[in-house]
Short mmCIF file of C-alpha atoms in Angstrom, two decimals:
data_model
loop_
_atom_site.label_atom_id
_atom_site.label_comp_id
_atom_site.label_asym_id
_atom_site.label_seq_id
_atom_site.Cartn_x
_atom_site.Cartn_y
_atom_site.Cartn_z
CA MET N 450 0.00 0.00 0.00
CA LEU N 451 1.14 3.53 -0.75
CA SER N 452 0.43 6.70 1.16
CA LEU N 453 -1.81 9.02 -0.84
CA HIS N 454 0.25 12.06 0.17
CA GLU N 455 3.98 12.27 0.59
CA ASP N 456 4.90 11.58 4.22
CA PRO N 457 8.02 13.18 5.72
CA PHE N 458 8.43 10.36 8.25
CA HIS N 459 9.28 6.70 7.85
CA ALA N 460 6.32 4.40 8.54
CA ASP N 461 8.21 2.66 11.36
CA LEU N 462 8.36 5.92 13.34
CA TYR N 463 4.60 5.91 13.91
CA GLY N 464 2.94 4.17 16.83
CA GLY N 465 0.22 2.90 14.54
CA ARG N 466 -1.36 3.12 11.11
CA LEU N 467 -4.74 4.07 9.78
CA THR N 468 -5.72 2.29 6.58
CA ILE N 469 -8.62 3.70 4.56
CA ASP N 470 -10.22 1.93 1.61
CA VAL N 471 -11.87 4.61 -0.52
CA GLU N 472 -13.04 1.97 -2.97
CA ALA N 473 -15.10 0.51 -0.11
CA ILE N 474 -16.64 3.97 0.39
CA ALA N 475 -17.62 3.99 -3.29
CA LYS N 476 -18.95 0.44 -2.94
CA ASN N 477 -21.16 1.50 -0.03
CA TRP N 478 -22.48 4.45 -2.05
CA LEU N 479 -23.37 2.14 -4.94
CA PHE N 480 -25.11 -0.22 -2.51
CA LEU N 481 -27.27 2.61 -1.17
CA LYS N 482 -27.92 3.96 -4.66
CA GLY N 483 -29.22 0.50 -5.52
CA LYS N 484 -31.93 0.95 -2.88
CA LEU N 485 -33.42 3.87 -4.81
CA THR N 486 -36.04 3.82 -7.53
CA GLY N 487 -36.93 6.12 -10.38
CA ASP N 488 -35.01 9.35 -10.65
CA THR N 489 -34.11 9.68 -6.96
CA GLU N 490 -30.55 10.97 -6.67
CA CYS N 491 -28.03 9.55 -4.21
CA ALA N 492 -25.85 12.33 -2.79
CA ALA N 493 -23.12 11.96 -0.16
CA ALA N 494 -22.28 13.68 3.12
CA VAL N 495 -18.53 14.28 3.33
CA LYS N 496 -18.47 16.65 6.31
CA ALA N 497 -15.93 16.31 9.15
CA ASP N 498 -13.18 15.29 6.71
CA ALA N 499 -15.49 12.64 5.24
CA TYR N 500 -16.13 11.24 8.71
CA GLY N 501 -12.39 11.06 9.38
CA THR N 502 -11.46 9.22 6.18
CA GLY N 503 -10.15 12.23 4.22
CA GLN N 504 -12.44 14.57 2.32
CA ALA N 505 -10.38 14.79 -0.87
CA PRO N 506 -9.74 11.07 -1.49
CA ALA N 507 -13.22 10.05 -0.32
CA GLY N 508 -14.89 12.77 -2.39
CA GLN N 509 -12.93 11.85 -5.49
CA ALA N 510 -13.77 8.15 -5.11
CA LEU N 511 -17.46 8.98 -4.71
CA PHE N 512 -17.41 11.28 -7.74
CA ASN N 513 -15.70 8.57 -9.78
CA ALA N 514 -18.47 6.17 -8.74
CA GLY N 515 -21.12 8.56 -10.07
CA CYS N 516 -22.01 10.82 -7.12
CA ARG N 517 -22.57 14.41 -8.20
CA THR N 518 -24.06 16.15 -5.12
CA PHE N 519 -22.20 16.52 -1.83
CA PHE N 520 -23.05 17.87 1.61
CA VAL N 521 -20.59 19.37 4.08
CA ALA N 522 -21.19 21.27 7.31
CA VAL N 523 -19.29 24.55 7.08
CA PRO N 524 -18.19 26.85 4.23
CA THR N 525 -14.48 26.10 4.70
CA GLU N 526 -15.18 22.41 4.05
CA ALA N 527 -17.18 23.35 0.97
CA ILE N 528 -14.47 25.58 -0.46
CA SER N 529 -11.86 22.88 0.14
CA LEU N 530 -14.03 20.27 -1.57
CA ARG N 531 -14.54 22.60 -4.52
CA GLN N 532 -10.79 22.41 -5.19
CA THR N 533 -11.08 18.63 -5.47
CA LEU N 534 -14.40 18.48 -7.33
CA PRO N 535 -14.78 21.49 -9.62
CA ASP N 536 -17.89 20.07 -11.30
CA ALA N 537 -19.82 18.84 -8.26
CA THR N 538 -22.89 20.37 -6.61
CA ILE N 539 -21.93 21.25 -3.04
CA TYR N 540 -24.25 22.23 -0.18
CA ALA N 541 -23.13 23.63 3.20
CA LEU N 542 -25.55 22.36 5.85
CA ASN N 543 -24.78 24.91 8.57
CA GLY N 544 -26.29 27.73 6.57
CA LEU N 545 -25.43 31.35 5.90
CA LEU N 546 -23.43 33.35 8.42
CA PRO N 547 -23.57 37.15 8.08
CA GLY N 548 -21.22 38.57 5.49
CA THR N 549 -20.45 35.28 3.77
CA SER N 550 -22.68 35.42 0.70
CA ASP N 551 -19.89 36.51 -1.64
CA HIS N 552 -17.77 33.53 -0.63
CA TYR N 553 -20.61 31.17 -1.49
CA LEU N 554 -21.08 32.76 -4.90
CA GLU N 555 -17.37 32.94 -5.71
CA ASN N 556 -16.92 29.24 -5.00
CA ASP N 557 -20.26 28.04 -6.39
CA ILE N 558 -21.37 26.76 -2.98
CA ARG N 559 -25.04 26.39 -2.06
CA PRO N 560 -26.00 27.28 1.52
CA VAL N 561 -28.72 25.31 3.27
CA LEU N 562 -30.78 28.21 4.62
CA GLY N 563 -31.88 27.24 8.12
CA SER N 564 -33.61 30.32 9.51
CA LEU N 565 -36.00 33.01 8.34
CA GLU N 566 -33.19 35.58 8.64
CA GLU N 567 -30.94 33.54 6.36
CA VAL N 568 -33.71 33.10 3.79
CA ARG N 569 -34.42 36.84 3.77
CA ASP N 570 -30.71 37.66 3.38
CA TRP N 571 -30.48 35.30 0.39
CA ILE N 572 -33.67 36.71 -1.13
CA ASP N 573 -32.22 40.23 -0.84
CA LEU N 574 -29.10 39.00 -2.62
CA CYS N 575 -31.19 37.52 -5.44
CA LYS N 576 -33.33 40.65 -5.74
CA SER N 577 -30.28 42.91 -5.94
CA ALA N 578 -28.88 40.77 -8.77
CA GLY N 579 -32.26 40.28 -10.46
CA ARG N 580 -31.78 36.52 -10.58
CA SER N 581 -32.01 33.40 -8.47
CA PHE N 582 -28.89 31.96 -6.86
CA ASP N 583 -29.04 28.29 -5.91
CA ALA N 584 -29.64 27.49 -2.24
CA ALA N 585 -31.58 24.96 -0.21
CA VAL N 586 -34.28 25.80 2.29
CA HIS N 587 -34.40 23.71 5.45
CA VAL N 588 -37.73 23.21 7.21
CA ASP N 589 -37.81 21.88 10.76
CA THR N 590 -40.23 18.96 11.04
CA GLY N 591 -39.53 18.20 14.68
CA ILE N 592 -35.85 17.92 15.53
CA HIS N 593 -35.74 21.57 16.69
CA ARG N 594 -32.24 22.40 15.52
CA LEU N 595 -31.85 24.27 12.23
CA GLY N 596 -34.77 24.99 9.93
CA LEU N 597 -37.73 27.30 9.42
CA SER N 598 -40.81 26.42 11.39
CA PRO N 599 -43.57 24.89 9.25
CA ASP N 600 -45.55 28.13 9.49
CA GLU N 601 -42.54 30.23 8.47
CA PHE N 602 -41.80 27.87 5.61
CA SER N 603 -45.33 27.94 4.19
CA ALA N 604 -45.78 31.70 4.62
CA THR N 605 -42.43 32.52 3.04
CA LEU N 606 -42.52 30.22 0.02
CA SER N 607 -46.11 31.16 -0.81
CA ASP N 608 -45.36 34.91 -0.79
CA ALA N 609 -44.33 35.70 -4.37
CA ASP N 610 -43.52 39.33 -3.57
CA LEU N 611 -41.23 38.31 -0.74
CA MET N 612 -39.50 35.51 -2.67
CA GLY N 613 -38.88 37.68 -5.72
CA PRO N 614 -36.69 35.84 -8.24
CA PHE N 615 -35.44 33.29 -5.67
CA VAL N 616 -36.42 29.67 -6.39
CA PRO N 617 -34.82 27.16 -3.99
CA SER N 618 -32.80 24.39 -5.60
CA LEU N 619 -33.69 21.99 -2.77
CA LEU N 620 -36.20 21.68 0.08
CA MET N 621 -35.03 19.50 2.94
CA SER N 622 -35.57 18.35 6.49
CA HIS N 623 -33.79 15.95 8.83
CA LEU N 624 -34.95 12.86 10.71
CA ALA N 625 -34.58 12.91 14.50
CA CYS N 626 -35.03 9.18 15.18
CA GLY N 627 -33.95 7.40 12.01
CA SER N 628 -31.73 4.97 13.92
CA THR N 629 -34.90 3.49 15.43
CA PRO N 630 -37.25 3.04 12.44
CA ASP N 631 -40.27 2.07 14.55
CA HIS N 632 -40.19 5.34 16.48
CA ALA N 633 -43.42 7.28 15.93
CA MET N 634 -41.43 10.45 15.31
CA ASN N 635 -40.31 9.19 11.90
CA LYS N 636 -43.84 8.88 10.56
CA ARG N 637 -44.82 12.27 12.01
CA GLN N 638 -41.90 13.95 10.31
CA LEU N 639 -42.54 12.14 7.04
CA ASP N 640 -46.21 13.15 6.97
CA LEU N 641 -45.44 16.77 7.85
CA PHE N 642 -42.65 17.07 5.28
CA ARG N 643 -44.79 15.52 2.56
CA THR N 644 -47.72 17.84 3.35
CA ILE N 645 -45.92 21.16 3.59
CA THR N 646 -43.71 20.56 0.54
CA ALA N 647 -46.51 19.17 -1.66
CA PRO N 648 -47.21 22.56 -3.33
CA TYR N 649 -43.55 22.66 -4.38
CA ALA N 650 -43.14 19.20 -5.84
CA HIS N 651 -41.42 20.78 -8.85
CA ILE N 652 -38.47 21.56 -6.52
CA GLN N 653 -36.10 18.76 -5.49
CA ARG N 654 -36.93 17.47 -2.00
CA SER N 655 -34.81 15.55 0.52
CA LEU N 656 -35.55 13.95 3.90
CA ALA N 657 -33.46 10.77 4.10
CA ASN N 658 -30.05 10.40 5.70
CA SER N 659 -28.39 6.94 5.85
CA ALA N 660 -31.14 5.53 8.04
CA GLY N 661 -33.81 7.07 5.83
CA VAL N 662 -32.34 5.35 2.77
CA LEU N 663 -32.58 1.99 4.53
CA MET N 664 -36.09 2.70 5.85
CA GLY N 665 -37.68 2.48 2.41
CA PRO N 666 -38.93 4.40 -0.63
CA GLU N 667 -41.50 6.57 1.14
CA TYR N 668 -38.61 8.44 2.78
CA HIS N 669 -36.56 8.89 -0.39
CA PHE N 670 -38.31 11.72 -2.28
CA ASP N 671 -36.00 13.22 -4.96
CA LEU N 672 -32.62 13.08 -3.25
CA VAL N 673 -31.09 11.13 -0.35
CA ARG N 674 -27.98 12.23 1.49
CA PRO N 675 -26.32 9.28 3.30
CA GLY N 676 -23.39 9.85 5.62
CA ILE N 677 -22.42 7.27 8.25
CA SER N 678 -23.32 4.28 6.06
CA LEU N 679 -20.85 5.37 3.40
CA TYR N 680 -18.08 4.92 5.94
CA GLY N 681 -19.15 1.49 7.13
CA GLY N 682 -21.04 2.75 10.17
CA GLN N 683 -24.30 1.38 11.53
CA ALA N 684 -27.21 3.65 10.67
CA ILE N 685 -30.00 1.57 12.21
CA ASP N 686 -29.73 0.18 15.73
CA ASP N 687 -30.20 -3.48 16.64
CA THR N 688 -30.01 -4.82 13.08
CA PRO N 689 -27.17 -6.41 11.11
CA ASN N 690 -25.06 -3.74 9.43
CA PRO N 691 -25.03 -4.31 5.64
CA MET N 692 -22.21 -1.86 4.94
CA THR N 693 -18.58 -2.67 4.12
CA PRO N 694 -15.91 -1.50 6.61
CA VAL N 695 -13.73 1.26 5.18
CA ALA N 696 -11.16 1.98 7.90
CA LYS N 697 -8.76 -0.02 10.04
CA VAL N 698 -6.73 1.30 12.98
CA GLU N 699 -3.71 -0.72 14.04
CA ALA N 700 -1.39 0.08 16.95
CA ARG N 701 2.07 -1.28 17.66
CA ILE N 702 2.89 -3.31 20.76
CA MET N 703 5.50 -1.49 22.83
CA ILE N 704 6.00 -3.98 25.68
CA VAL N 705 4.64 -7.29 26.96
CA ARG N 706 4.76 -7.90 30.70
CA ASN N 707 3.31 -9.97 33.53
CA VAL N 708 0.89 -8.61 36.14
CA PRO N 709 0.52 -10.56 39.41
CA ALA N 710 -2.96 -11.44 40.65
CA GLY N 711 -4.30 -8.68 42.89
CA ASP N 712 -2.29 -5.88 41.30
CA THR N 713 -4.04 -3.00 39.58
CA ILE N 714 -3.54 -1.72 36.04
CA GLY N 715 -3.46 1.84 34.74
CA TYR N 716 -4.46 5.25 36.05
CA GLY N 717 -6.77 5.31 39.03
CA ALA N 718 -6.15 1.62 39.83
CA MET N 719 -9.57 0.92 38.33
CA HIS N 720 -8.94 -2.66 37.12
CA THR N 721 -7.62 -5.39 39.42
CA ALA N 722 -6.03 -8.52 37.96
CA LYS N 723 -8.18 -11.47 39.02
CA ARG N 724 -5.36 -13.84 38.04
CA THR N 725 -1.77 -13.55 36.92
CA LEU N 726 -2.01 -11.76 33.58
CA ARG N 727 0.18 -11.14 30.62
CA ASN N 728 -0.53 -7.75 29.17
CA ALA N 729 0.58 -5.84 26.09
CA VAL N 730 0.86 -2.07 26.03
CA VAL N 731 0.09 -0.56 22.61
CA ALA N 732 0.88 2.88 21.20
CA ALA N 733 -2.63 4.34 20.90
CA GLY N 734 -4.80 6.35 23.25
CA TYR N 735 -7.54 8.90 23.45
CA ALA N 736 -5.32 11.42 21.64
CA ASP N 737 -5.61 9.04 18.67
CA GLY N 738 -9.39 8.70 18.86
CA MET N 739 -9.48 5.63 21.09
CA LEU N 740 -12.10 6.99 23.45
CA ARG N 741 -11.31 6.93 27.16
CA ARG N 742 -14.77 5.72 28.09
CA ALA N 743 -14.09 2.32 26.48
CA GLY N 744 -11.66 1.38 29.26
CA SER N 745 -12.48 -1.23 31.90
CA THR N 746 -12.97 -1.19 35.67
CA ASP N 747 -13.59 -3.87 38.28
CA GLU N 748 -17.31 -3.18 37.82
CA ARG N 749 -17.58 -3.18 34.04
CA PRO N 750 -15.73 -4.65 31.05
CA GLY N 751 -14.11 -2.42 28.48
CA GLY N 752 -13.68 -2.71 24.76
CA PHE N 753 -11.29 -5.02 22.99
CA ALA N 754 -8.74 -5.30 20.21
CA MET N 755 -7.97 -8.23 17.90
CA ILE N 756 -4.67 -10.02 17.35
CA GLU N 757 -4.74 -12.53 14.50
CA GLY N 758 -8.28 -13.68 15.29
CA HIS N 759 -7.85 -13.55 19.09
CA LYS N 760 -9.78 -11.09 21.25
CA ALA N 761 -7.61 -8.96 23.55
CA PRO N 762 -9.74 -7.13 26.17
CA ILE N 763 -8.77 -3.62 27.26
CA LEU N 764 -7.46 -3.52 30.83
CA GLY N 765 -8.00 -0.40 32.93
CA ARG N 766 -8.25 3.16 31.75
CA ILE N 767 -7.31 4.25 28.26
CA SER N 768 -4.69 6.96 28.61
CA MET N 769 -3.63 9.69 26.21
CA ASP N 770 -0.93 7.69 24.43
CA MET N 771 -1.34 4.02 25.33
CA ILE N 772 -3.74 1.18 26.00
CA THR N 773 -3.15 -2.00 27.98
CA LEU N 774 -4.53 -5.27 26.56
CA ASP N 775 -5.01 -8.69 28.14
CA VAL N 776 -3.01 -11.14 25.97
CA THR N 777 -2.80 -13.93 28.55
CA ASP N 778 -4.60 -16.48 26.37
CA ILE N 779 -3.03 -15.46 23.05
CA PRO N 780 -0.08 -17.51 21.69
CA ASP N 781 3.28 -15.95 22.51
CA HIS N 782 4.47 -15.82 18.92
CA LEU N 783 1.59 -13.47 18.00
CA VAL N 784 2.38 -10.97 20.76
CA LYS N 785 5.74 -9.45 19.97
CA ARG N 786 7.21 -5.98 20.43
CA GLY N 787 6.53 -3.98 17.28
CA ALA N 788 3.66 -6.20 16.10
CA PHE N 789 0.40 -4.56 14.99
CA VAL N 790 -2.89 -4.96 16.87
CA GLU N 791 -6.26 -4.19 15.24
CA MET N 792 -7.97 -1.58 17.38
CA LEU N 793 -10.80 -0.82 14.94
CA GLY N 794 -11.67 -2.33 11.59
CA PRO N 795 -13.26 -5.36 9.95
CA ASN N 796 -12.89 -7.43 13.14
CA VAL N 797 -13.56 -4.65 15.66
CA ALA N 798 -16.58 -2.69 14.46
CA ALA N 799 -16.76 0.95 15.47
CA ALA N 800 -20.34 0.33 16.60
CA ASP N 801 -19.13 -2.40 18.99
CA LEU N 802 -16.47 -0.15 20.51
CA ALA N 803 -19.00 2.66 20.72
CA ALA N 804 -21.28 0.51 22.86
CA TYR N 805 -18.50 0.09 25.44
CA ALA N 806 -17.76 3.81 25.32
CA GLU N 807 -21.46 4.69 25.67
CA THR N 808 -21.41 6.69 22.45
CA ILE N 809 -21.98 6.15 18.72
CA ASP N 810 -19.68 5.03 15.93
CA TYR N 811 -19.84 8.53 14.42
CA GLU N 812 -17.64 9.75 17.28
CA TYR N 813 -15.04 7.05 16.70
CA LEU N 814 -14.83 7.64 12.97
CA THR N 815 -14.64 11.43 13.18
CA SER N 816 -12.00 11.21 15.94
CA LEU N 817 -9.50 9.07 14.04
CA GLY N 818 -6.09 10.26 15.13
CA GLN N 819 -3.59 12.35 13.24
CA ARG N 820 -0.58 10.58 14.79
CA PHE N 821 -1.02 7.38 12.79
CA HIS N 822 0.69 6.63 9.51
CA ARG N 823 -2.20 7.09 7.08
CA VAL N 824 -2.34 4.86 4.01
CA TYR N 825 -4.99 4.34 1.35
CA GLY N 826 -5.67 0.85 0.07
CA PRO N 827 -7.49 -2.41 0.88
CA LEU N 828 -7.95 -3.28 4.54
CA THR N 829 -6.58 -6.80 4.13
#
């Protein structure tokens, strides 16, 4: 495997490596696109550095696979992506901050207008130019974050004098409970979105994130915008994850040592050895995105790593730069100084680690450390 960008350091100087398979990202996009019918477009969310996988390589792989519309969070992400994808349609989800309109126009970026003030600012811009500039309008159907209220949305879009030349390029909303498809909130949001956007069916409409894509055609409308599923994450709780893993984190073993029964391990003396243990200390920690909450105590188990098909439980607290693993029952020849241990990847799903850390796999993926040697290629 080759590093996508020139690296000033030798690979052996890193405590670990992060392997990213952008072809797997493209494969996941094609899988989701295959769930759609008719003319529904499959876009892609590449915010937060494409969920930690690298915005430029992930975006290029998605574009090569056929994706033409992309969503980021903030304008700086959008402008950066424009350098990689000059011909793509790019939306910035976090809307229009004061004084930024010119930057959107100069870089052909479409803001997702999420408040009445933003919509009015964009309308004024269109009126002053005597033409419509592309932008999405976000309507809040119940999540109570960004978005016009339903009353604001209906009153604004139906007022021809107010709208002037502005015609939105997209109408959208966002599901609050997509990870639990049976939640009544999903149907309420779907019904409200369908009703209030019905007079504007000539404008592209979007409701579905990753979970919405998997929930079925009634949520798809004209455009879907998956995120976590593209990166191998689990969009719907308590069901098998159909997506292909795209990232693998491996950390090097620094030392292997014995711990007598009754001794404690790590900061805070939180984990007591119930028997004589053999542990391995690896060069990864919460500064590398291995979340501290996944450590173990005497009251609760922690997460785990994998060594050549063998599970190695985490012992004690995860510290900034290192993690201690129980390798007592793993053959000696597999546990050597300098050997790599899989901390996250095909055999250690981010969703599994997230359960130990009482969080979601989004946090793991977007926290992938900058201290690893980053390479792009197959995970095997």
